JSON list of C-alpha atoms in Angstrom, two decimals:
[
{"chain": "A", "resi": 1, "resn": "SER", "atom": "CA", "xyz": [42.53, 30.63, -148.50]},
{"chain": "A", "resi": 2, "resn": "GLN", "atom": "CA", "xyz": [44.45, 31.93, -145.53]},
{"chain": "A", "resi": 3, "resn": "THR", "atom": "CA", "xyz": [45.39, 29.81, -142.56]},
{"chain": "A", "resi": 4, "resn": "ILE", "atom": "CA", "xyz": [47.23, 30.51, -139.36]},
{"chain": "A", "resi": 5, "resn": "HIS", "atom": "CA", "xyz": [49.23, 27.96, -137.41]},
{"chain": "A", "resi": 6, "resn": "GLN", "atom": "CA", "xyz": [50.53, 28.01, -133.87]},
{"chain": "A", "resi": 7, "resn": "TRP", "atom": "CA", "xyz": [52.67, 25.54, -132.04]},
{"chain": "A", "resi": 8, "resn": "PRO", "atom": "CA", "xyz": [52.95, 23.92, -129.70]},
{"chain": "A", "resi": 9, "resn": "ALA", "atom": "CA", "xyz": [49.31, 23.51, -128.69]},
{"chain": "A", "resi": 10, "resn": "THR", "atom": "CA", "xyz": [50.19, 22.98, -125.03]},
{"chain": "A", "resi": 11, "resn": "LEU", "atom": "CA", "xyz": [53.37, 23.54, -123.06]},
{"chain": "A", "resi": 12, "resn": "VAL", "atom": "CA", "xyz": [54.40, 22.97, -119.47]},
{"chain": "A", "resi": 13, "resn": "GLN", "atom": "CA", "xyz": [57.61, 24.73, -118.49]},
{"chain": "A", "resi": 14, "resn": "PRO", "atom": "CA", "xyz": [59.41, 25.28, -115.16]},
{"chain": "A", "resi": 15, "resn": "VAL", "atom": "CA", "xyz": [59.99, 28.75, -113.80]},
{"chain": "A", "resi": 16, "resn": "GLY", "atom": "CA", "xyz": [63.21, 30.22, -115.16]},
{"chain": "A", "resi": 17, "resn": "SER", "atom": "CA", "xyz": [63.22, 28.19, -118.35]},
{"chain": "A", "resi": 18, "resn": "PRO", "atom": "CA", "xyz": [63.21, 29.79, -121.82]},
{"chain": "A", "resi": 19, "resn": "LEU", "atom": "CA", "xyz": [60.20, 30.00, -124.11]},
{"chain": "A", "resi": 20, "resn": "SER", "atom": "CA", "xyz": [59.66, 30.04, -127.84]},
{"chain": "A", "resi": 21, "resn": "LEU", "atom": "CA", "xyz": [56.22, 30.04, -129.42]},
{"chain": "A", "resi": 22, "resn": "GLU", "atom": "CA", "xyz": [55.85, 30.16, -133.17]},
{"chain": "A", "resi": 23, "resn": "CYS", "atom": "CA", "xyz": [53.10, 31.45, -135.41]},
{"chain": "A", "resi": 24, "resn": "THR", "atom": "CA", "xyz": [52.95, 31.24, -139.19]},
{"chain": "A", "resi": 25, "resn": "VAL", "atom": "CA", "xyz": [50.40, 32.51, -141.68]},
{"chain": "A", "resi": 26, "resn": "GLU", "atom": "CA", "xyz": [49.73, 31.11, -145.11]},
{"chain": "A", "resi": 27, "resn": "GLY", "atom": "CA", "xyz": [47.87, 32.51, -148.08]},
{"chain": "A", "resi": 28, "resn": "THR", "atom": "CA", "xyz": [48.49, 36.22, -147.59]},
{"chain": "A", "resi": 29, "resn": "SER", "atom": "CA", "xyz": [51.34, 38.69, -147.86]},
{"chain": "A", "resi": 30, "resn": "ASN", "atom": "CA", "xyz": [52.52, 41.46, -145.56]},
{"chain": "A", "resi": 31, "resn": "PRO", "atom": "CA", "xyz": [49.93, 40.84, -142.87]},
{"chain": "A", "resi": 32, "resn": "ASN", "atom": "CA", "xyz": [49.77, 42.65, -139.57]},
{"chain": "A", "resi": 33, "resn": "LEU", "atom": "CA", "xyz": [50.62, 40.12, -136.86]},
{"chain": "A", "resi": 34, "resn": "TYR", "atom": "CA", "xyz": [49.65, 40.12, -133.20]},
{"chain": "A", "resi": 35, "resn": "TRP", "atom": "CA", "xyz": [50.44, 38.21, -130.00]},
{"chain": "A", "resi": 36, "resn": "TYR", "atom": "CA", "xyz": [47.80, 38.15, -127.27]},
{"chain": "A", "resi": 37, "resn": "ARG", "atom": "CA", "xyz": [47.65, 36.54, -123.83]},
{"chain": "A", "resi": 38, "resn": "GLN", "atom": "CA", "xyz": [44.46, 35.48, -122.15]},
{"chain": "A", "resi": 39, "resn": "ALA", "atom": "CA", "xyz": [44.63, 34.66, -118.45]},
{"chain": "A", "resi": 40, "resn": "ALA", "atom": "CA", "xyz": [41.98, 32.40, -116.98]},
{"chain": "A", "resi": 41, "resn": "GLY", "atom": "CA", "xyz": [38.65, 34.23, -116.85]},
{"chain": "A", "resi": 42, "resn": "ARG", "atom": "CA", "xyz": [40.16, 37.41, -118.25]},
{"chain": "A", "resi": 43, "resn": "GLY", "atom": "CA", "xyz": [39.99, 39.26, -121.53]},
{"chain": "A", "resi": 44, "resn": "LEU", "atom": "CA", "xyz": [42.55, 39.30, -124.29]},
{"chain": "A", "resi": 45, "resn": "GLN", "atom": "CA", "xyz": [45.66, 41.33, -123.57]},
{"chain": "A", "resi": 46, "resn": "LEU", "atom": "CA", "xyz": [47.68, 42.57, -126.53]},
{"chain": "A", "resi": 47, "resn": "LEU", "atom": "CA", "xyz": [51.37, 41.86, -126.03]},
{"chain": "A", "resi": 48, "resn": "PHE", "atom": "CA", "xyz": [53.01, 42.71, -129.35]},
{"chain": "A", "resi": 49, "resn": "TYR", "atom": "CA", "xyz": [52.08, 43.64, -132.87]},
{"chain": "A", "resi": 50, "resn": "SER", "atom": "CA", "xyz": [54.05, 43.88, -136.09]},
{"chain": "A", "resi": 51, "resn": "VAL", "atom": "CA", "xyz": [53.30, 45.66, -139.33]},
{"chain": "A", "resi": 52, "resn": "GLY", "atom": "CA", "xyz": [56.34, 44.32, -141.20]},
{"chain": "A", "resi": 53, "resn": "ILE", "atom": "CA", "xyz": [59.51, 42.25, -141.03]},
{"chain": "A", "resi": 54, "resn": "GLY", "atom": "CA", "xyz": [61.65, 43.34, -138.12]},
{"chain": "A", "resi": 55, "resn": "GLN", "atom": "CA", "xyz": [59.05, 45.87, -136.93]},
{"chain": "A", "resi": 56, "resn": "ILE", "atom": "CA", "xyz": [57.79, 45.04, -133.44]},
{"chain": "A", "resi": 57, "resn": "SER", "atom": "CA", "xyz": [55.70, 47.20, -131.14]},
{"chain": "A", "resi": 58, "resn": "SER", "atom": "CA", "xyz": [55.31, 46.26, -127.50]},
{"chain": "A", "resi": 59, "resn": "GLU", "atom": "CA", "xyz": [52.15, 47.10, -125.61]},
{"chain": "A", "resi": 60, "resn": "VAL", "atom": "CA", "xyz": [52.91, 45.73, -122.16]},
{"chain": "A", "resi": 61, "resn": "PRO", "atom": "CA", "xyz": [56.25, 45.77, -120.29]},
{"chain": "A", "resi": 62, "resn": "GLN", "atom": "CA", "xyz": [57.16, 42.22, -119.39]},
{"chain": "A", "resi": 63, "resn": "ASN", "atom": "CA", "xyz": [59.89, 39.63, -119.68]},
{"chain": "A", "resi": 64, "resn": "LEU", "atom": "CA", "xyz": [58.62, 38.55, -123.10]},
{"chain": "A", "resi": 65, "resn": "SER", "atom": "CA", "xyz": [59.92, 39.56, -126.50]},
{"chain": "A", "resi": 66, "resn": "ALA", "atom": "CA", "xyz": [58.75, 39.07, -130.07]},
{"chain": "A", "resi": 67, "resn": "SER", "atom": "CA", "xyz": [60.45, 38.80, -133.41]},
{"chain": "A", "resi": 68, "resn": "ARG", "atom": "CA", "xyz": [59.35, 38.66, -137.03]},
{"chain": "A", "resi": 69, "resn": "PRO", "atom": "CA", "xyz": [62.18, 37.11, -139.01]},
{"chain": "A", "resi": 70, "resn": "GLN", "atom": "CA", "xyz": [60.04, 36.50, -142.08]},
{"chain": "A", "resi": 71, "resn": "ASP", "atom": "CA", "xyz": [56.94, 38.14, -143.54]},
{"chain": "A", "resi": 72, "resn": "ARG", "atom": "CA", "xyz": [54.54, 35.48, -142.29]},
{"chain": "A", "resi": 73, "resn": "GLN", "atom": "CA", "xyz": [56.36, 34.25, -139.19]},
{"chain": "A", "resi": 74, "resn": "PHE", "atom": "CA", "xyz": [55.94, 35.69, -135.71]},
{"chain": "A", "resi": 75, "resn": "ILE", "atom": "CA", "xyz": [57.79, 34.35, -132.68]},
{"chain": "A", "resi": 76, "resn": "LEU", "atom": "CA", "xyz": [57.17, 34.98, -128.98]},
{"chain": "A", "resi": 77, "resn": "SER", "atom": "CA", "xyz": [60.11, 34.37, -126.67]},
{"chain": "A", "resi": 78, "resn": "SER", "atom": "CA", "xyz": [61.28, 34.62, -123.12]},
{"chain": "A", "resi": 79, "resn": "LYS", "atom": "CA", "xyz": [64.69, 34.03, -121.58]},
{"chain": "A", "resi": 80, "resn": "LYS", "atom": "CA", "xyz": [63.32, 33.18, -118.15]},
{"chain": "A", "resi": 81, "resn": "LEU", "atom": "CA", "xyz": [59.66, 32.32, -117.55]},
{"chain": "A", "resi": 82, "resn": "LEU", "atom": "CA", "xyz": [57.75, 33.55, -114.51]},
{"chain": "A", "resi": 83, "resn": "LEU", "atom": "CA", "xyz": [54.73, 31.91, -112.91]},
{"chain": "A", "resi": 84, "resn": "SER", "atom": "CA", "xyz": [52.67, 34.89, -114.06]},
{"chain": "A", "resi": 85, "resn": "ASP", "atom": "CA", "xyz": [53.47, 34.03, -117.69]},
{"chain": "A", "resi": 86, "resn": "SER", "atom": "CA", "xyz": [51.01, 31.14, -117.54]},
{"chain": "A", "resi": 87, "resn": "GLY", "atom": "CA", "xyz": [48.05, 31.62, -119.83]},
{"chain": "A", "resi": 88, "resn": "PHE", "atom": "CA", "xyz": [46.56, 31.05, -123.24]},
{"chain": "A", "resi": 89, "resn": "TYR", "atom": "CA", "xyz": [48.62, 32.67, -125.99]},
{"chain": "A", "resi": 90, "resn": "LEU", "atom": "CA", "xyz": [46.96, 33.60, -129.23]},
{"chain": "A", "resi": 91, "resn": "CYS", "atom": "CA", "xyz": [48.49, 34.75, -132.47]},
{"chain": "A", "resi": 92, "resn": "ALA", "atom": "CA", "xyz": [46.36, 36.71, -134.92]},
{"chain": "A", "resi": 93, "resn": "TRP", "atom": "CA", "xyz": [46.72, 38.32, -138.32]},
{"chain": "A", "resi": 94, "resn": "SER", "atom": "CA", "xyz": [44.90, 41.02, -140.23]},
{"chain": "A", "resi": 95, "resn": "LEU", "atom": "CA", "xyz": [45.33, 42.58, -143.62]},
{"chain": "A", "resi": 96, "resn": "GLY", "atom": "CA", "xyz": [48.19, 45.04, -143.76]},
{"chain": "A", "resi": 97, "resn": "GLY", "atom": "CA", "xyz": [47.70, 48.73, -143.24]},
{"chain": "A", "resi": 98, "resn": "LEU", "atom": "CA", "xyz": [45.23, 50.66, -141.13]},
{"chain": "A", "resi": 99, "resn": "SER", "atom": "CA", "xyz": [42.18, 49.22, -142.84]},
{"chain": "A", "resi": 100, "resn": "GLY", "atom": "CA", "xyz": [40.51, 48.12, -139.64]},
{"chain": "A", "resi": 101, "resn": "ASP", "atom": "CA", "xyz": [39.94, 44.69, -141.10]},
{"chain": "A", "resi": 102, "resn": "GLU", "atom": "CA", "xyz": [39.04, 41.92, -138.73]},
{"chain": "A", "resi": 103, "resn": "GLN", "atom": "CA", "xyz": [41.65, 39.83, -137.03]},
{"chain": "A", "resi": 104, "resn": "TYR", "atom": "CA", "xyz": [41.91, 36.10, -137.61]},
{"chain": "A", "resi": 105, "resn": "PHE", "atom": "CA", "xyz": [43.11, 34.08, -134.67]},
{"chain": "A", "resi": 106, "resn": "GLY", "atom": "CA", "xyz": [45.19, 30.95, -134.46]},
{"chain": "A", "resi": 107, "resn": "PRO", "atom": "CA", "xyz": [44.26, 27.92, -132.34]},
{"chain": "A", "resi": 108, "resn": "GLY", "atom": "CA", "xyz": [46.32, 29.12, -129.38]},
{"chain": "A", "resi": 109, "resn": "THR", "atom": "CA", "xyz": [49.00, 27.72, -127.09]},
{"chain": "A", "resi": 110, "resn": "ARG", "atom": "CA", "xyz": [48.18, 26.81, -123.50]},
{"chain": "A", "resi": 111, "resn": "LEU", "atom": "CA", "xyz": [51.26, 27.60, -121.40]},
{"chain": "A", "resi": 112, "resn": "THR", "atom": "CA", "xyz": [51.57, 26.43, -117.82]},
{"chain": "A", "resi": 113, "resn": "VAL", "atom": "CA", "xyz": [54.59, 27.60, -115.85]},
{"chain": "A", "resi": 114, "resn": "THR", "atom": "CA", "xyz": [55.25, 25.40, -112.83]},
{"chain": "B", "resi": 1, "resn": "LYS", "atom": "CA", "xyz": [41.18, 55.96, -122.82]},
{"chain": "B", "resi": 2, "resn": "ASN", "atom": "CA", "xyz": [39.49, 53.44, -125.11]},
{"chain": "B", "resi": 3, "resn": "GLN", "atom": "CA", "xyz": [37.29, 50.99, -123.25]},
{"chain": "B", "resi": 4, "resn": "VAL", "atom": "CA", "xyz": [34.81, 48.22, -123.96]},
{"chain": "B", "resi": 5, "resn": "GLU", "atom": "CA", "xyz": [32.45, 47.01, -121.25]},
{"chain": "B", "resi": 6, "resn": "GLN", "atom": "CA", "xyz": [30.34, 43.89, -121.64]},
{"chain": "B", "resi": 7, "resn": "SER", "atom": "CA", "xyz": [27.37, 42.61, -119.69]},
{"chain": "B", "resi": 8, "resn": "PRO", "atom": "CA", "xyz": [26.38, 40.30, -118.25]},
{"chain": "B", "resi": 9, "resn": "GLN", "atom": "CA", "xyz": [29.65, 38.67, -117.27]},
{"chain": "B", "resi": 10, "resn": "SER", "atom": "CA", "xyz": [27.99, 35.27, -117.49]},
{"chain": "B", "resi": 11, "resn": "LEU", "atom": "CA", "xyz": [24.62, 33.92, -118.57]},
{"chain": "B", "resi": 12, "resn": "ILE", "atom": "CA", "xyz": [22.88, 30.56, -118.33]},
{"chain": "B", "resi": 13, "resn": "ILE", "atom": "CA", "xyz": [19.90, 29.79, -120.54]},
{"chain": "B", "resi": 14, "resn": "LEU", "atom": "CA", "xyz": [17.93, 26.77, -121.64]},
{"chain": "B", "resi": 15, "resn": "GLU", "atom": "CA", "xyz": [18.29, 25.34, -125.11]},
{"chain": "B", "resi": 16, "resn": "GLY", "atom": "CA", "xyz": [15.88, 26.92, -127.55]},
{"chain": "B", "resi": 17, "resn": "LYS", "atom": "CA", "xyz": [15.63, 30.22, -125.68]},
{"chain": "B", "resi": 18, "resn": "ASN", "atom": "CA", "xyz": [16.76, 33.59, -126.99]},
{"chain": "B", "resi": 19, "resn": "CYS", "atom": "CA", "xyz": [19.27, 35.86, -125.29]},
{"chain": "B", "resi": 20, "resn": "THR", "atom": "CA", "xyz": [20.88, 39.27, -125.73]},
{"chain": "B", "resi": 21, "resn": "LEU", "atom": "CA", "xyz": [24.40, 40.28, -124.81]},
{"chain": "B", "resi": 22, "resn": "GLN", "atom": "CA", "xyz": [25.37, 43.91, -124.30]},
{"chain": "B", "resi": 23, "resn": "CYS", "atom": "CA", "xyz": [28.45, 45.94, -125.16]},
{"chain": "B", "resi": 24, "resn": "ASN", "atom": "CA", "xyz": [29.21, 49.58, -124.34]},
{"chain": "B", "resi": 25, "resn": "TYR", "atom": "CA", "xyz": [32.24, 51.13, -125.93]},
{"chain": "B", "resi": 26, "resn": "THR", "atom": "CA", "xyz": [34.27, 54.29, -125.61]},
{"chain": "B", "resi": 27, "resn": "VAL", "atom": "CA", "xyz": [36.54, 54.41, -128.63]},
{"chain": "B", "resi": 28, "resn": "SER", "atom": "CA", "xyz": [37.51, 57.53, -130.47]},
{"chain": "B", "resi": 29, "resn": "PRO", "atom": "CA", "xyz": [37.45, 57.99, -133.35]},
{"chain": "B", "resi": 30, "resn": "PHE", "atom": "CA", "xyz": [35.25, 54.98, -133.89]},
{"chain": "B", "resi": 31, "resn": "SER", "atom": "CA", "xyz": [35.97, 52.75, -136.89]},
{"chain": "B", "resi": 32, "resn": "ASN", "atom": "CA", "xyz": [34.18, 49.47, -136.45]},
{"chain": "B", "resi": 33, "resn": "LEU", "atom": "CA", "xyz": [32.86, 47.01, -133.90]},
{"chain": "B", "resi": 34, "resn": "ARG", "atom": "CA", "xyz": [33.07, 43.25, -134.03]},
{"chain": "B", "resi": 35, "resn": "TRP", "atom": "CA", "xyz": [31.63, 40.35, -132.12]},
{"chain": "B", "resi": 36, "resn": "TYR", "atom": "CA", "xyz": [33.68, 37.18, -131.71]},
{"chain": "B", "resi": 37, "resn": "LYS", "atom": "CA", "xyz": [32.75, 33.75, -130.41]},
{"chain": "B", "resi": 38, "resn": "GLN", "atom": "CA", "xyz": [35.42, 31.88, -128.48]},
{"chain": "B", "resi": 39, "resn": "ASP", "atom": "CA", "xyz": [34.92, 28.23, -127.65]},
{"chain": "B", "resi": 40, "resn": "THR", "atom": "CA", "xyz": [36.82, 26.97, -124.61]},
{"chain": "B", "resi": 41, "resn": "GLY", "atom": "CA", "xyz": [40.47, 26.39, -125.45]},
{"chain": "B", "resi": 42, "resn": "ARG", "atom": "CA", "xyz": [40.14, 27.77, -128.98]},
{"chain": "B", "resi": 43, "resn": "GLY", "atom": "CA", "xyz": [40.90, 31.02, -130.73]},
{"chain": "B", "resi": 44, "resn": "PRO", "atom": "CA", "xyz": [38.09, 33.59, -131.22]},
{"chain": "B", "resi": 45, "resn": "VAL", "atom": "CA", "xyz": [36.11, 33.43, -134.44]},
{"chain": "B", "resi": 46, "resn": "SER", "atom": "CA", "xyz": [34.44, 36.48, -135.96]},
{"chain": "B", "resi": 47, "resn": "LEU", "atom": "CA", "xyz": [30.64, 36.59, -135.99]},
{"chain": "B", "resi": 48, "resn": "THR", "atom": "CA", "xyz": [29.91, 40.10, -137.26]},
{"chain": "B", "resi": 49, "resn": "ILE", "atom": "CA", "xyz": [31.67, 43.34, -138.07]},
{"chain": "B", "resi": 50, "resn": "MET", "atom": "CA", "xyz": [29.88, 46.70, -138.28]},
{"chain": "B", "resi": 51, "resn": "THR", "atom": "CA", "xyz": [30.95, 50.22, -139.15]},
{"chain": "B", "resi": 52, "resn": "PHE", "atom": "CA", "xyz": [29.33, 53.32, -137.69]},
{"chain": "B", "resi": 53, "resn": "SER", "atom": "CA", "xyz": [26.84, 53.51, -140.58]},
{"chain": "B", "resi": 54, "resn": "GLU", "atom": "CA", "xyz": [25.46, 50.02, -140.02]},
{"chain": "B", "resi": 55, "resn": "ASN", "atom": "CA", "xyz": [22.69, 49.44, -137.49]},
{"chain": "B", "resi": 56, "resn": "THR", "atom": "CA", "xyz": [22.13, 45.73, -137.82]},
{"chain": "B", "resi": 57, "resn": "LYS", "atom": "CA", "xyz": [24.02, 42.75, -139.17]},
{"chain": "B", "resi": 58, "resn": "SER", "atom": "CA", "xyz": [23.02, 39.12, -139.06]},
{"chain": "B", "resi": 59, "resn": "ASN", "atom": "CA", "xyz": [24.95, 35.88, -139.29]},
{"chain": "B", "resi": 60, "resn": "GLY", "atom": "CA", "xyz": [22.52, 32.99, -139.10]},
{"chain": "B", "resi": 61, "resn": "ARG", "atom": "CA", "xyz": [20.95, 32.94, -135.64]},
{"chain": "B", "resi": 62, "resn": "TYR", "atom": "CA", "xyz": [23.23, 35.76, -134.51]},
{"chain": "B", "resi": 63, "resn": "THR", "atom": "CA", "xyz": [22.10, 39.38, -134.97]},
{"chain": "B", "resi": 64, "resn": "ALA", "atom": "CA", "xyz": [24.23, 42.29, -133.91]},
{"chain": "B", "resi": 65, "resn": "THR", "atom": "CA", "xyz": [22.98, 45.85, -133.53]},
{"chain": "B", "resi": 66, "resn": "LEU", "atom": "CA", "xyz": [24.92, 49.06, -133.23]},
{"chain": "B", "resi": 67, "resn": "ASP", "atom": "CA", "xyz": [23.85, 52.46, -131.93]},
{"chain": "B", "resi": 68, "resn": "ALA", "atom": "CA", "xyz": [26.67, 54.86, -132.69]},
{"chain": "B", "resi": 69, "resn": "ASP", "atom": "CA", "xyz": [24.95, 57.69, -130.81]},
{"chain": "B", "resi": 70, "resn": "THR", "atom": "CA", "xyz": [24.77, 55.87, -127.49]},
{"chain": "B", "resi": 71, "resn": "LYS", "atom": "CA", "xyz": [27.89, 53.81, -128.25]},
{"chain": "B", "resi": 72, "resn": "GLN", "atom": "CA", "xyz": [26.14, 50.58, -127.52]},
{"chain": "B", "resi": 73, "resn": "SER", "atom": "CA", "xyz": [25.99, 47.27, -129.32]},
{"chain": "B", "resi": 74, "resn": "SER", "atom": "CA", "xyz": [24.08, 44.09, -128.65]},
{"chain": "B", "resi": 75, "resn": "LEU", "atom": "CA", "xyz": [24.33, 40.52, -129.87]},
{"chain": "B", "resi": 76, "resn": "HIS", "atom": "CA", "xyz": [21.05, 38.64, -130.02]},
{"chain": "B", "resi": 77, "resn": "ILE", "atom": "CA", "xyz": [21.09, 34.86, -130.26]},
{"chain": "B", "resi": 78, "resn": "THR", "atom": "CA", "xyz": [17.89, 33.23, -131.45]},
{"chain": "B", "resi": 79, "resn": "ALA", "atom": "CA", "xyz": [16.78, 29.69, -130.64]},
{"chain": "B", "resi": 80, "resn": "SER", "atom": "CA", "xyz": [19.95, 28.86, -128.74]},
{"chain": "B", "resi": 81, "resn": "GLN", "atom": "CA", "xyz": [21.71, 25.57, -129.22]},
{"chain": "B", "resi": 82, "resn": "LEU", "atom": "CA", "xyz": [24.10, 23.68, -126.98]},
{"chain": "B", "resi": 83, "resn": "SER", "atom": "CA", "xyz": [26.91, 24.62, -129.37]},
{"chain": "B", "resi": 84, "resn": "ASP", "atom": "CA", "xyz": [26.32, 28.28, -128.58]},
{"chain": "B", "resi": 85, "resn": "SER", "atom": "CA", "xyz": [27.97, 27.71, -125.20]},
{"chain": "B", "resi": 86, "resn": "ALA", "atom": "CA", "xyz": [31.07, 29.88, -125.45]},
{"chain": "B", "resi": 87, "resn": "SER", "atom": "CA", "xyz": [32.52, 33.25, -124.57]},
{"chain": "B", "resi": 88, "resn": "TYR", "atom": "CA", "xyz": [31.32, 36.16, -126.70]},
{"chain": "B", "resi": 89, "resn": "ILE", "atom": "CA", "xyz": [33.74, 39.02, -127.06]},
{"chain": "B", "resi": 90, "resn": "CYS", "atom": "CA", "xyz": [33.00, 42.56, -128.21]},
{"chain": "B", "resi": 91, "resn": "VAL", "atom": "CA", "xyz": [35.87, 44.39, -129.91]},
{"chain": "B", "resi": 92, "resn": "ALA", "atom": "CA", "xyz": [36.04, 48.02, -131.00]},
{"chain": "B", "resi": 93, "resn": "LEU", "atom": "CA", "xyz": [38.60, 49.57, -133.30]},
{"chain": "B", "resi": 94, "resn": "SER", "atom": "CA", "xyz": [39.43, 53.22, -133.57]},
{"chain": "B", "resi": 95, "resn": "GLY", "atom": "CA", "xyz": [40.28, 54.83, -136.87]},
{"chain": "B", "resi": 96, "resn": "GLY", "atom": "CA", "xyz": [43.96, 55.04, -137.69]},
{"chain": "B", "resi": 97, "resn": "SER", "atom": "CA", "xyz": [44.92, 52.37, -135.17]},
{"chain": "B", "resi": 98, "resn": "TYR", "atom": "CA", "xyz": [46.29, 48.87, -135.47]},
{"chain": "B", "resi": 99, "resn": "ILE", "atom": "CA", "xyz": [45.15, 48.04, -131.96]},
{"chain": "B", "resi": 100, "resn": "PRO", "atom": "CA", "xyz": [41.62, 46.89, -131.15]},
{"chain": "B", "resi": 101, "resn": "THR", "atom": "CA", "xyz": [40.05, 47.30, -127.73]},
{"chain": "B", "resi": 102, "resn": "PHE", "atom": "CA", "xyz": [38.65, 44.06, -126.35]},
{"chain": "B", "resi": 103, "resn": "GLY", "atom": "CA", "xyz": [35.88, 43.55, -123.86]},
{"chain": "B", "resi": 104, "resn": "ARG", "atom": "CA", "xyz": [36.29, 40.84, -121.23]},
{"chain": "B", "resi": 105, "resn": "GLY", "atom": "CA", "xyz": [33.57, 38.77, -122.81]},
{"chain": "B", "resi": 106, "resn": "THR", "atom": "CA", "xyz": [30.27, 37.23, -121.73]},
{"chain": "B", "resi": 107, "resn": "SER", "atom": "CA", "xyz": [30.36, 33.56, -120.87]},
{"chain": "B", "resi": 108, "resn": "LEU", "atom": "CA", "xyz": [27.22, 31.87, -122.18]},
{"chain": "B", "resi": 109, "resn": "ILE", "atom": "CA", "xyz": [26.15, 28.41, -121.06]},
{"chain": "B", "resi": 110, "resn": "VAL", "atom": "CA", "xyz": [23.26, 26.72, -122.81]},
{"chain": "B", "resi": 111, "resn": "HIS", "atom": "CA", "xyz": [21.67, 23.87, -120.86]},
{"chain": "B", "resi": 112, "resn": "PRO", "atom": "CA", "xyz": [19.58, 21.11, -122.44]}
]
């Protein structure tokens, strides 16, 4: 069966510090991968998605970046965090291609920028 | 522009009661619609997924309906339990797209 992991579960970082969140998927090959952010009381905002190694599409201009160094690994980074980067970050995967299959979400990372 | 609107924004009910959550979507071309349940501090979990040809789909005490003509969907929860307290998110996907459109969710609180 497929599983998705995210770490860390919680993170408190000062403004201006770097960020690296990692997501890995097991039990499937060539998945579509997604990074979302959910601010308190708000809906899910798509940040990045990837349909293959090294292929990253950005949906929202920001000081964040994403990379996919391996087929089942997706990394969200920032060189300098802003207060507005605080939120709940979710990684998700779906079957590859434009099949419209459902997305499976990881447990999330709660980021607080102080 | 693709949009998903959910109502009500929040809902409080007593344990054992039924409730219905609403979702209106503007997604073209429409591919499928999903309902997710998100417990506080956790990732969303899929409840149902429906294509345009499906009118109703059930998952235990959860029943989703879809009216492709009016572009409306509802999620009916029967005999609510305390564990139903969560945010319920409606998500629509357009054909040929990797990117779903999320509603803001309905926050449901079930009181004993």
